[in-house]
Tab-separated table of C-alpha atoms and ligand atoms in Angstrom:
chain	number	residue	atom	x	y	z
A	1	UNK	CA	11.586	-12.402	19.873
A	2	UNK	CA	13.360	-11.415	16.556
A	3	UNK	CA	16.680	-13.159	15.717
A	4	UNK	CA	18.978	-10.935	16.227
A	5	UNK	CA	21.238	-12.061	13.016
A	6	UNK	CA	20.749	-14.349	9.682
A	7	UNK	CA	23.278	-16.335	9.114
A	8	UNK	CA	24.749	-19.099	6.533
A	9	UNK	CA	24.024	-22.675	8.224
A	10	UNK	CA	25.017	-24.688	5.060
A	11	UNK	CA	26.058	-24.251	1.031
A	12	UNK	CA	25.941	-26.473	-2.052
A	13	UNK	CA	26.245	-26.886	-5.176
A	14	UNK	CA	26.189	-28.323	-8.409
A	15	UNK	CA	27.638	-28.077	-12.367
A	16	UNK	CA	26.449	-30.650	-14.914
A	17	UNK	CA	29.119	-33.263	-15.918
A	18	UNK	CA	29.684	-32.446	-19.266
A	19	UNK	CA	32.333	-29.899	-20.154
A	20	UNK	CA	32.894	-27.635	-23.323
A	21	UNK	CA	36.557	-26.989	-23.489
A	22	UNK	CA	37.825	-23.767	-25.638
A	23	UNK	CA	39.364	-26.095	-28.330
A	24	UNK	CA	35.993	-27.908	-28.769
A	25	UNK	CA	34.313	-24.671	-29.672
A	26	UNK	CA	36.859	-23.132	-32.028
A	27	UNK	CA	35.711	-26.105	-33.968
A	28	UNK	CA	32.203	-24.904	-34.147
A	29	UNK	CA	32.604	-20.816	-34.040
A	30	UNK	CA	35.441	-18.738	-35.540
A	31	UNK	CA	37.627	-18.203	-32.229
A	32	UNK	CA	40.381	-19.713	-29.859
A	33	UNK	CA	41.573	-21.343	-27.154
A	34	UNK	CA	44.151	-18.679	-26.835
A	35	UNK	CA	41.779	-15.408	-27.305
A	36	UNK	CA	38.999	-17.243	-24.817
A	37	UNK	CA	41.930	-17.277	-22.251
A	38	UNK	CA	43.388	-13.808	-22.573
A	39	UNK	CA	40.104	-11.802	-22.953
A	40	UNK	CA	38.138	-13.888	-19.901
A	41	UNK	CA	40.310	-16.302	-18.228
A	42	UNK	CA	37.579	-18.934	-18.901
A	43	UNK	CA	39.164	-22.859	-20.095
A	44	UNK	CA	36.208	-24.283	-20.115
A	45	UNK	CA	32.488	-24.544	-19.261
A	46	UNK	CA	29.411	-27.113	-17.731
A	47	UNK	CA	26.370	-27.681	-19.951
A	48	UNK	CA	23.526	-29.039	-19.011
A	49	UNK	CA	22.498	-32.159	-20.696
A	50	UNK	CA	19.271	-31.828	-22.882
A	51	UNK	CA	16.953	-33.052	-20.466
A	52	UNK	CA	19.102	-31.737	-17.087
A	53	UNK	CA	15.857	-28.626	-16.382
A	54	UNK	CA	17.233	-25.543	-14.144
A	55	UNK	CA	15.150	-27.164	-11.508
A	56	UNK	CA	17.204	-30.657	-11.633
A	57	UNK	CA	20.255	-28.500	-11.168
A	58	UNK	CA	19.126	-26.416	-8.518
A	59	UNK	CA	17.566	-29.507	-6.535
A	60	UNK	CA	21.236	-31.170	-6.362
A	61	UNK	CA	22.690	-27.859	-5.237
A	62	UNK	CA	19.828	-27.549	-2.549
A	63	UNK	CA	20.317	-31.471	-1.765
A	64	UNK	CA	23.454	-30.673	-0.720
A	65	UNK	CA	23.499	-27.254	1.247
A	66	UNK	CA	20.705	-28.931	3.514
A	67	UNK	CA	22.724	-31.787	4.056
A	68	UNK	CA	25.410	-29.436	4.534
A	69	UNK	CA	23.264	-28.135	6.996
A	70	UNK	CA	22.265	-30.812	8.812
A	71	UNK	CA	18.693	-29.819	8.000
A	72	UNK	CA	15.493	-31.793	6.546
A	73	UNK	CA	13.421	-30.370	3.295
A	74	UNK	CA	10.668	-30.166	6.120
A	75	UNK	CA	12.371	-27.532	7.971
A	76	UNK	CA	12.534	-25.006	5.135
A	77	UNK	CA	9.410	-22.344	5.084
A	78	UNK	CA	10.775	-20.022	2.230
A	79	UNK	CA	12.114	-20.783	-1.049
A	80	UNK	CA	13.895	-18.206	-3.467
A	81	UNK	CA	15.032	-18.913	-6.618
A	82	UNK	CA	17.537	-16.183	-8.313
A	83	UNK	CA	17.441	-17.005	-12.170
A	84	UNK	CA	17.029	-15.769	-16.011
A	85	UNK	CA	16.321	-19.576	-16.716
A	86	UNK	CA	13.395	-20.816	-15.747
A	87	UNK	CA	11.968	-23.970	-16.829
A	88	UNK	CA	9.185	-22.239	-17.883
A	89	UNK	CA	7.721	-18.857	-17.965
A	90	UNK	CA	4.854	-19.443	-15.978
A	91	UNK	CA	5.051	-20.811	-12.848
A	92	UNK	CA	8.255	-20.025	-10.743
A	93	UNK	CA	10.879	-22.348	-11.083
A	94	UNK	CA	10.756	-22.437	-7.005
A	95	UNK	CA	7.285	-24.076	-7.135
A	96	UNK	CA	9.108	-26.897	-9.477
A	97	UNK	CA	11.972	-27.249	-7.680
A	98	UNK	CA	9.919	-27.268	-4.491
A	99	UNK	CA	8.070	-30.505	-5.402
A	100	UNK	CA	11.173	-32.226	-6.543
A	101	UNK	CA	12.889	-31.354	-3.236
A	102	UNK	CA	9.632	-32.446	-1.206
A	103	UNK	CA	9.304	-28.921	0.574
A	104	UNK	CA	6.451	-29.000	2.830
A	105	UNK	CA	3.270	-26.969	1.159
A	106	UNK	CA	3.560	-24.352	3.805
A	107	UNK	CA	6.717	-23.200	2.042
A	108	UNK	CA	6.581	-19.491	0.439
A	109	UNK	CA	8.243	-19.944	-3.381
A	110	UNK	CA	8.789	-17.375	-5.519
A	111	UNK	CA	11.482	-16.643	-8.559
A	112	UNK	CA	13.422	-13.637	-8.521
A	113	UNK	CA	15.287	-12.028	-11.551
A	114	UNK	CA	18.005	-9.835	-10.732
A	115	UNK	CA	20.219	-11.911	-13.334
A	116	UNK	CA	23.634	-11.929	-12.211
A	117	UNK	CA	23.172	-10.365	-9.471
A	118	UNK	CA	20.490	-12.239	-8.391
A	119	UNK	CA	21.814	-14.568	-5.691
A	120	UNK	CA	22.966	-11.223	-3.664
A	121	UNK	CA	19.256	-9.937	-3.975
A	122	UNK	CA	18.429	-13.105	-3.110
A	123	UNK	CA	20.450	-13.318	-0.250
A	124	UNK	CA	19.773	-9.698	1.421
A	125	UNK	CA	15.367	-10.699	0.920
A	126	UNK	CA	15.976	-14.303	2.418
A	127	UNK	CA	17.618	-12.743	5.053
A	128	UNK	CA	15.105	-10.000	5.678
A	129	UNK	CA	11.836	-12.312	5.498
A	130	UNK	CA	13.844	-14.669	8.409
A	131	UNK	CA	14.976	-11.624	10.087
A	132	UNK	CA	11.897	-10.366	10.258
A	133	UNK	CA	10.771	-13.521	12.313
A	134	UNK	CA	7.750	-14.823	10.016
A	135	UNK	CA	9.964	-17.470	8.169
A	136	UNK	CA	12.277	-19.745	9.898
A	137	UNK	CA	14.495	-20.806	7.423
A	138	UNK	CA	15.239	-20.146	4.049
A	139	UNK	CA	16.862	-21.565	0.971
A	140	UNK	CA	18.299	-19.121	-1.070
A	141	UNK	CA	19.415	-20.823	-4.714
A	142	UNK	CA	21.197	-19.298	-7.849
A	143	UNK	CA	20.461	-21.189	-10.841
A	144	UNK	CA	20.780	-20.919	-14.731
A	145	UNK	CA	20.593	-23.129	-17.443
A	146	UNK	CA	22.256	-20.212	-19.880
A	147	UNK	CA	23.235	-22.822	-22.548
A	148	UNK	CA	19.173	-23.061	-23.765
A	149	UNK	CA	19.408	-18.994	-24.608
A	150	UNK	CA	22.619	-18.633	-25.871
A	151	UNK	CA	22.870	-17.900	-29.787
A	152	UNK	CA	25.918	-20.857	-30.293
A	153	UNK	CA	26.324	-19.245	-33.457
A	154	UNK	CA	27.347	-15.907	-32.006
A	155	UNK	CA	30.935	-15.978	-30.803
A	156	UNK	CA	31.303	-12.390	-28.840
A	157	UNK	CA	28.741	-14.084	-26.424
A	158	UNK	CA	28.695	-17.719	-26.705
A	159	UNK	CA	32.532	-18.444	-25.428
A	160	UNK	CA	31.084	-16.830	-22.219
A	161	UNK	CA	28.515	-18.422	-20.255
A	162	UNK	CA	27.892	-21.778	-19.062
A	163	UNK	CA	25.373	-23.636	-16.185
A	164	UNK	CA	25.371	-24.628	-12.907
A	165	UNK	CA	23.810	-23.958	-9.502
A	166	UNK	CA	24.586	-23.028	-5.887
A	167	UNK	CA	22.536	-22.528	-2.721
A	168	UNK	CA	22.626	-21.729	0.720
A	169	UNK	CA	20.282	-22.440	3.703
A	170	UNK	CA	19.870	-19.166	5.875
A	171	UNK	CA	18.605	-19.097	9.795
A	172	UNK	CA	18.097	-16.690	12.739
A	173	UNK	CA	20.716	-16.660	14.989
A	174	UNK	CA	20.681	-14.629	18.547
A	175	UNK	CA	24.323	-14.182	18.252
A	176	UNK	CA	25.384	-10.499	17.514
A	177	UNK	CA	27.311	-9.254	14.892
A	178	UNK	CA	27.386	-12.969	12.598
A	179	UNK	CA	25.884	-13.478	9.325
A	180	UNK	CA	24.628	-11.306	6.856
A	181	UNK	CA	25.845	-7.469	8.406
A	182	UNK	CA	24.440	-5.990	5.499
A	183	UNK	CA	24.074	-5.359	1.382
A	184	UNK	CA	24.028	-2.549	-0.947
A	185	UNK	CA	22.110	-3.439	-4.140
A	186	UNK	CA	20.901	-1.173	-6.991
A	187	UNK	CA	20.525	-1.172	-10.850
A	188	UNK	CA	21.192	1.138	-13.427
A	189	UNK	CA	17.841	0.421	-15.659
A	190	UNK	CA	19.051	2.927	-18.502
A	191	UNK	CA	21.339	0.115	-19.844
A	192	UNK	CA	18.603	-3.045	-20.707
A	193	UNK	CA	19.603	-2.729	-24.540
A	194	UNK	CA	23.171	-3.714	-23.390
A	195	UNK	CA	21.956	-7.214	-22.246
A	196	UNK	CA	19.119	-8.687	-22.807
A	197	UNK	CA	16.863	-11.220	-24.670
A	198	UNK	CA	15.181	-9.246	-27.518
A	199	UNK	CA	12.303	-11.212	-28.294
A	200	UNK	CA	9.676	-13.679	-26.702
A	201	UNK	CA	8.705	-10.992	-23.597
A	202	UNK	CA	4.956	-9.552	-24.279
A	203	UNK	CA	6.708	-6.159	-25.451
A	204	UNK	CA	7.979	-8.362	-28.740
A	205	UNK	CA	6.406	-12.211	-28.600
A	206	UNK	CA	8.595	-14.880	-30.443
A	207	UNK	CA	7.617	-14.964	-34.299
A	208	UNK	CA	8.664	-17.784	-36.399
A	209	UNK	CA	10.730	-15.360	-37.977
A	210	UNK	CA	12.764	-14.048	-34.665
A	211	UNK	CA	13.007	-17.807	-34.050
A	212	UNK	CA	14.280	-18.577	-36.690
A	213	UNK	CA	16.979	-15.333	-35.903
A	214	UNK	CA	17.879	-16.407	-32.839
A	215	UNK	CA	16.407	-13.285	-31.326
A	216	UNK	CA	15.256	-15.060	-28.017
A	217	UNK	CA	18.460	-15.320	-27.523
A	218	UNK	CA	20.682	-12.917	-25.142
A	219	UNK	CA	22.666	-10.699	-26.546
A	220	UNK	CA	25.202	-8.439	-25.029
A	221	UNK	CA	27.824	-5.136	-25.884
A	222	UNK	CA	30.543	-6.748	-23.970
A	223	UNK	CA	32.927	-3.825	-23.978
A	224	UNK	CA	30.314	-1.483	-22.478
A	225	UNK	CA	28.856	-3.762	-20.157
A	226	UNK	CA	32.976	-4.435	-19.004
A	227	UNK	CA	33.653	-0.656	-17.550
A	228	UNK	CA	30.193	-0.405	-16.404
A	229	UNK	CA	31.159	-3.757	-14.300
A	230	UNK	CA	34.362	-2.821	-13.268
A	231	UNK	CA	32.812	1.070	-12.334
A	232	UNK	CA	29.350	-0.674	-10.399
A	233	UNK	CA	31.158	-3.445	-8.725
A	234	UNK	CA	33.912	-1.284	-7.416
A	235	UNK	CA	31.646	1.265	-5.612
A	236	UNK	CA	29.417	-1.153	-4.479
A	237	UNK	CA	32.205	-2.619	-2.461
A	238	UNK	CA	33.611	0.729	-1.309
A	239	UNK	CA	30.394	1.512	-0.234
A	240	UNK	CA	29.666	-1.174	1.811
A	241	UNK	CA	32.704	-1.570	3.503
A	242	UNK	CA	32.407	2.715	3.937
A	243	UNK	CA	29.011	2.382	5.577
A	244	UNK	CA	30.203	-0.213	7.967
A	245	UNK	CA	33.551	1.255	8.945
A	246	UNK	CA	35.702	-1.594	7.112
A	247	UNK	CA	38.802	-1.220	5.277
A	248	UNK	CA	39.126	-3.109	2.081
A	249	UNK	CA	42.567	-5.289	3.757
A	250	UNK	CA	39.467	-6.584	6.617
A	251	UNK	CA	37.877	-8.796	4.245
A	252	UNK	CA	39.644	-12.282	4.276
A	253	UNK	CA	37.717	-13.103	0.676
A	254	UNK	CA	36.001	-11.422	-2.027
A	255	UNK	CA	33.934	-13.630	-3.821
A	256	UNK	CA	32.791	-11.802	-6.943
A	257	UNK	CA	30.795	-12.536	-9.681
A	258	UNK	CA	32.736	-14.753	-12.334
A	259	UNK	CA	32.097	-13.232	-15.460
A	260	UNK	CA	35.777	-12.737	-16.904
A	261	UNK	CA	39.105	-12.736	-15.073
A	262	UNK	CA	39.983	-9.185	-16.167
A	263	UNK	CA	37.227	-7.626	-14.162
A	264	UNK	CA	38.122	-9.500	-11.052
A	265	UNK	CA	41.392	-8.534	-11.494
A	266	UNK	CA	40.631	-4.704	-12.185
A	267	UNK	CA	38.683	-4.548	-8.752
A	268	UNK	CA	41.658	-6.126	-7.087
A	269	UNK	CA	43.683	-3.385	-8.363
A	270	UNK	CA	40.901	-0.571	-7.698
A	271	UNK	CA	40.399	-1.943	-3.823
A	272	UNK	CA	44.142	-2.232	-3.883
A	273	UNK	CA	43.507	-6.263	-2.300
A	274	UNK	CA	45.871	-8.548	-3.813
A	275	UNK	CA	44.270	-11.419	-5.854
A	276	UNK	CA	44.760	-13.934	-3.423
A	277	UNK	CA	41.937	-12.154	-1.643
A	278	UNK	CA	39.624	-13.487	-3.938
A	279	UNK	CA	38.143	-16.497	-5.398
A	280	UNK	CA	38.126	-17.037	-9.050
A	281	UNK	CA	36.787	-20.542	-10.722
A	282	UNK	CA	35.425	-18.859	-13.943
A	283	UNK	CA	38.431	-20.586	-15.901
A	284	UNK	CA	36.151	-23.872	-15.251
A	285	UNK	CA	33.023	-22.969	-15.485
A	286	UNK	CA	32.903	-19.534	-17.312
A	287	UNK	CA	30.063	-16.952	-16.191
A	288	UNK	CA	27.107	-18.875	-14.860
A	289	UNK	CA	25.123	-15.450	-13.756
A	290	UNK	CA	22.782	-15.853	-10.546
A	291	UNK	CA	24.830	-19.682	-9.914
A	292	UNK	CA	28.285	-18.001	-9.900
A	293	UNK	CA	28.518	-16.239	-6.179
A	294	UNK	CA	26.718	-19.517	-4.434
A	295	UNK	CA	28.906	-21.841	-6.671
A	296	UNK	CA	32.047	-19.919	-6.102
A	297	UNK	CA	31.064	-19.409	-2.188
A	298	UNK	CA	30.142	-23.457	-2.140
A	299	UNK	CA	33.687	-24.170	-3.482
A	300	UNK	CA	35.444	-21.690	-1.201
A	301	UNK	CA	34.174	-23.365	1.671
A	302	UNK	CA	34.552	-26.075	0.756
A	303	UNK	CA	38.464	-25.880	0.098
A	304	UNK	CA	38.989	-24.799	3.653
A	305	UNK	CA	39.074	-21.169	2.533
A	306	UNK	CA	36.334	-19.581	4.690
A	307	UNK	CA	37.129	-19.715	8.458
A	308	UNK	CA	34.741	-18.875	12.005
A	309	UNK	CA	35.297	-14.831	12.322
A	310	UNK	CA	36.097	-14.350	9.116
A	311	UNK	CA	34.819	-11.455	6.902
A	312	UNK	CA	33.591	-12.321	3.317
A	313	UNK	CA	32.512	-9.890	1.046
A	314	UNK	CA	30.189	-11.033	-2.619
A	315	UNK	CA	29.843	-8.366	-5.175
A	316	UNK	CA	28.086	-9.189	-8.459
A	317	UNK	CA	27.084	-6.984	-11.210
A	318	UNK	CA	24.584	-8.387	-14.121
A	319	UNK	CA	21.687	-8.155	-16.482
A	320	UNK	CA	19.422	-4.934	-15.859
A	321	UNK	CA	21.751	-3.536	-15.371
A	322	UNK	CA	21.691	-4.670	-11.585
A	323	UNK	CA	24.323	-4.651	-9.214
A	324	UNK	CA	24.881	-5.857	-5.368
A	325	UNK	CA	27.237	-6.145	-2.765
A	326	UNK	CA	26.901	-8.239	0.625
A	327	UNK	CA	29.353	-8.518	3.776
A	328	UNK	CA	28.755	-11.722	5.619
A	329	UNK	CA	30.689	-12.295	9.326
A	330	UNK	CA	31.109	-16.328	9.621
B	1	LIG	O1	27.637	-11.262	-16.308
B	1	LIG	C1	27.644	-9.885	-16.444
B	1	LIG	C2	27.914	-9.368	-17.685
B	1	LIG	N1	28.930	-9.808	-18.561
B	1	LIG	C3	30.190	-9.370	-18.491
B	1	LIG	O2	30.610	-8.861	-17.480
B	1	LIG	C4	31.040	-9.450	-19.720
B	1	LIG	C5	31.724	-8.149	-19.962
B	1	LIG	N2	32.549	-8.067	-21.160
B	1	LIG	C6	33.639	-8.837	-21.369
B	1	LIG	O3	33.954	-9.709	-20.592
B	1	LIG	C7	34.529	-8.506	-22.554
B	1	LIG	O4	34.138	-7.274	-23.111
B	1	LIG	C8	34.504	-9.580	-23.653
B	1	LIG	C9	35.237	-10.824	-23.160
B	1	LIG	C10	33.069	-9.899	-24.018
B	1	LIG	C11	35.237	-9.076	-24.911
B	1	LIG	O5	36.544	-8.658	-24.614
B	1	LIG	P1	37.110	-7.305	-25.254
B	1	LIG	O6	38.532	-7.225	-24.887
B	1	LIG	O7	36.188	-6.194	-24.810
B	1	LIG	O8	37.010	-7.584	-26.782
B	1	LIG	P2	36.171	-6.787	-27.896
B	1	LIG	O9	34.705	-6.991	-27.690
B	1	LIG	O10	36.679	-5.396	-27.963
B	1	LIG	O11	36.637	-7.559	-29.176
B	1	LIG	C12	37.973	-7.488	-29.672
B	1	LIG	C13	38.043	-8.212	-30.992
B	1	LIG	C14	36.978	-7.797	-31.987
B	1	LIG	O12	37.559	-7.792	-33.261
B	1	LIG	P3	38.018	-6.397	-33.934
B	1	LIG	O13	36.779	-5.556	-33.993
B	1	LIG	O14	39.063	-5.851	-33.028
B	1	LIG	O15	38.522	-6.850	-35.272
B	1	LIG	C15	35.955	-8.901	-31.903
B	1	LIG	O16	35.239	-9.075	-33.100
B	1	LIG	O17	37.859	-9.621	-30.775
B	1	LIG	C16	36.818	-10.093	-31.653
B	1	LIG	N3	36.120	-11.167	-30.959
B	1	LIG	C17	36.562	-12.442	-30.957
B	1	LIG	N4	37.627	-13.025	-31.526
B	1	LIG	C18	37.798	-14.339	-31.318
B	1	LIG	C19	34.990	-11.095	-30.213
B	1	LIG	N5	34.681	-12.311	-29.736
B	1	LIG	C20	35.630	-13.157	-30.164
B	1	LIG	C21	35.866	-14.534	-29.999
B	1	LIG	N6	36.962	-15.072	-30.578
B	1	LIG	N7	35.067	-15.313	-29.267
């Protein structure tokens, strides 16, 4: 028999030790302390230490949501990875970080890109391969070492972004109504040239010269890729909540994706949901793309703010330009 529901049975996560404060890199790029805090809300950020892989991170994260869990490595039969930052290009991340972690061989691995919206795509395919009844449980993890593509001479992108990891284990449940009640993801592919990593694809392989440019490096038009946030994030919550019969004041959280404080704040005003709905820790970590929604939800539950019944809605918006929303029932 199919589980009726997927639900959350344990979250983790994980942000390397050091931290880049504002003031430290207004000594290396022309900026501030004071214009990183007004125009993102971001203090500081985790980077990962030189030999710290996106694996490493993501096998702490995982560490913990099993043992958050109460569950073994050998009771996991489905990996997903959400990430831009893979150790390598070729293979998955997943089959890395499934060796480290000592998943059993019969475990399905596989990397997803969806960039910041990645853990919600993630989440909703986890979700759907365990609903379906051929996988028993999954671990869904958002990972991204961002500091090993970012051009640290570029200042309208590098006072941004920062690493980390989250995860969640997901199982079948026969209880009605719990879990994951549903997503809405979708992408708006005409805007790639507004984010992106120019060179080192096959369309345009790395060159000494682009090297040398910093051209496999992201790069980003922040201003347009702000509205186009604000616009994609705010009907992918309306429409969710629409197609489930929910008012906006029904969720107890919003946990968005942390890319700058202004956004969050402009869909609070837009769903008309006072801040304190939502949860907002890119002041210490800055935007960490797929790791921000599992980091963010780790923390959340972690400080008591989640509770049995409650109704949590994620909404992320990213790379792609992809966007997702996801109402889970705990
Ligand atoms: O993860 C998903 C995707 N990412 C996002 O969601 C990020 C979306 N975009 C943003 O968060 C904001 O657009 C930024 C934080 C990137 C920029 O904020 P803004 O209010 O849109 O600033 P702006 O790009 O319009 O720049 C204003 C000024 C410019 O100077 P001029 O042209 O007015 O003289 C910039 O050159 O600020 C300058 N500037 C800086 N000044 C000091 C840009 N970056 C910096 C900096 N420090 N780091």
């Amino acid at each position: 028999m199919l589980p009726r529901s997927t639900v959350i049975l344990g979250t983790g996560s994980y942000a390397p030790e050091r931290v880049l404060t504002n003031v430290e890199l207004a000594q290396t790029v022309d900026t501030s302390d004071e214009w990183i805090r007004t125009r993102s809300g971001i203090r500081e950020r985790r980077i990962a230490a030189p030999d710290e892989q996106t694996s490493d991170m993501a096998v702490q994260a995982a560490r913990r949501a099993l043992e958050d869990a109460k569950l073994q490595p050998s009771d996991i039969d489905l990996l997903v990875v959400a990430t831009v930052t893979p150790d390598l290009i070729m293979p998955a991340a997943a089959c890395i970080i499934q060796h480290k972690l000592g998943l059993p061989t019969n475990t399905a691995c596989f990397d997803l890109n969806a960039a910041c919206s990645g853990f919600v795509y993630g989440l909703d395919t986890a979700c759907a391969m365990v609903g379906s009844g051929r996988y028993r449980k999954a671990l869904v993890i958002g990972v991204e070492k961002l500091s090993a593509v970012t051009d640290w001479q570029d200042r309208t992108t590098c006072v941004l972004f920062g690493d980390g990891a989250g995860a969640v284990v997901i199982g079948g449940s026969d209880e009605a109504g719990r879990g994951l009640i549903g997503t809405r993801l979708g992408a708006y592919g005409d805007g790639v040239d507004l984010l992106y990593i120019p060179r080192g694809g096959t369309a345009a392989p790395a060159t000494a010269e682009s090297i040398a440019n910093r051209d496999h490096c992201f790069r980003m038009k922040g201003k347009e890729v702000f509205k186009l946030a604000v616009r994609a994030m705010d009907e992918a919550a309306r429409d969710i909540l629409e197609q489930h019969g929910l008012r906006a004041d029904q969720i107890s959280l919003v946990i968005p994706h942390q890319a700058n404080l202004r956004i969050i704040e402009a869909i609070s005003q837009y769903l008309e949901l006072p801040m304190e709905r939502f949860f907002v820790n890119v002041d210490r970590y800055g935007n960490t793309s797929a790791a921000s929604i599992p980091l963010a939800l780790d923390e959340a539950r972690r400080a008591g703010r989640i509770a049995p019944g409650d109704l949590t809605l994620l909404v992320a918006f990213g790379a792609g330009l992809t966007y997702g929303s996801a109402l889970i029932r705990w």
